[in-house]
Amino acid sequence: MKPLLHIIVLTCAILVGTQASAQSVFVPLDHQVYPLLVKGETLGMFDSYRMRLLPLSRTEVLFFLKSMSRQAQDLSNADKELLDFMLGEFTDPEIGADEESNSERHVYRFEEGEVQLFLDTRVVQEFRISRGRVTFGDETLSETSAFGSVRARFGEHVFIGASARSSLLRGEKNPQSNFNPSEGAPQVAVGQNVFTDQATGYIGLERGRLRLYAGRMHLSWGSGLDERLGLSQSNEPMDMLHFTLDFERVRFSYMHANLNGIGSDRYLAGHRLDFRLSDGVYLGAYETVVYARRGVRLAYLNPFVPYHFIEHQEGDRDNNMIGVDISAVVSPGVRLFGEVFIDDLNWSKPIFDYWGNKLAYQAGIHWASPFDVKPLEVRASYTRVDPWVYTHNDSLNVYTHYDASLGARIGPNADRYAVAIRLRPHSNWLVDVSYQAVRRGQGHFSLAHRAEDGEEKRFLEGVLEKVGQLSVGVRYQFIRDIFAGGEAVFTRREQAALVPGLTAQEQFFRLFLDINY
């Protein structure tokens, strides 16, 4: 990783003394501001390609919130109240100034000279009840999670963000320790208790159009609102170098990251171009490559070369993918979005029949304030992933991180129809109702194509697992930053786990209390 360190040190030296935002740290992906911004964009309240790359910085969030405040008449009363609340939370006080009454609360605030630092904590208590499951049986679990986060700026050019989470899980049957990333995120079993943890930490620098980040962080890109085929919002954080170059109508993004899972010498490189074609219409094109066994390659540290060509010049050993996504606000309140992901493509073979043409697709619609019912939103989408997408003949080059797909979570040889309704009758209340139908055939991202599988794609042929799932969730904010709520999920599985004739009726219930200070 020495080339990465050299690049970081050089860039830091260049940027020292230049101007940057005081708030350019990332906003966690589970923050309640994101659904509000999605709705605001669909309503045409701001126009930017930045929502295609998540997480957003606090600077970006505040800019969008201010844009929405100038058109607040298009929002429901509940959304207006939430907007005012979010404006206060994302407006930091100047160094030496008192905090406003509606400002974000902090456990500790430190200032000295041009340094400003905030320390925050969060505690979440969950109770989860699972009944009728085929694979794991019935369970009643209690999970207590404690979070800590720090964000700071040093002058006007350097900022840092760091967070840590430790969770205690009680009630799991036969708890086992796991330190093998190829079997998922690590956990430690102590008696009947299981401990899990996660941490992020990064340094950021900014100069004009350039933003550079280095450290452990999350990254997701695409136009999808509930599923992204290239880089999912559900991924575990990765150690990476990431930068963007921003212009009025185009942005270039680059990342190079370590992957955990099968083996320890695996890397992901990718770059992306976002275009604002016209008001409310955005087009993104990206390329990624997974490579292993050879250490960090300088060729993949070059952000500006096509990786398809480099992959050939490196010996045709790596897993190169490309994708295109689009988002269009066709009228205020109605957004269409779609994505095409190409794992492999052979133009000399039938695109929809030959197994080597490994494609994934997504199309969807978001309708905000339907029939002028401002507290309501409706979302629908269809996602299809062909057989053998995300796989590779070299097991180290599969498109995974911590034993999970970096892209669509439904896996290869599967499709999903989904519809969701969101209602915010009051700024403190949120109700979500969703239904999804999933079909899965034989296939897994760890199972590469074999000669005996033949040349046909055979999408969803043979025994299929059919899943119908209804979910209802409610969240209530008692007072500032203290939330409580619950979720009920009812699932019917036919041919469960691809066993002919096996049907399961599963129930899942979750209650939570979330205290964020």
Coordinates of C-alpha atoms in Angstrom, one line a residue, residues 9 39 63 80 97 107 124 146 215 218 278 308 323 355 419 454 474 482 497 510:
V9 CA 1.1 12.6 1.6
K39 CA -38.3 13.4 -1.7
F63 CA -26.8 23.1 0.6
K80 CA -41.6 21.5 6.8
A97 CA -19.9 31.4 18.9
V107 CA -21.6 15.4 24.3
V124 CA -29.7 1.6 20.4
A146 CA -23.2 1.8 21.7
G215 CA -9.3 5.9 5.4
H218 CA -18.6 3.7 3.2
S278 CA -30.6 18.8 -18.2
H308 CA -11.1 -2.9 -19.5
G323 CA -22.5 0.0 -15.7
W355 CA -24.3 -17.5 -20.2
V419 CA -43.4 -1.6 -3.9
G454 CA -23.7 -25.5 -20.9
V474 CA -43.5 2.7 12.5
I482 CA -34.9 10.0 20.9
A497 CA -33.9 -23.1 0.2
R510 CA -38.5 -5.8 16.0

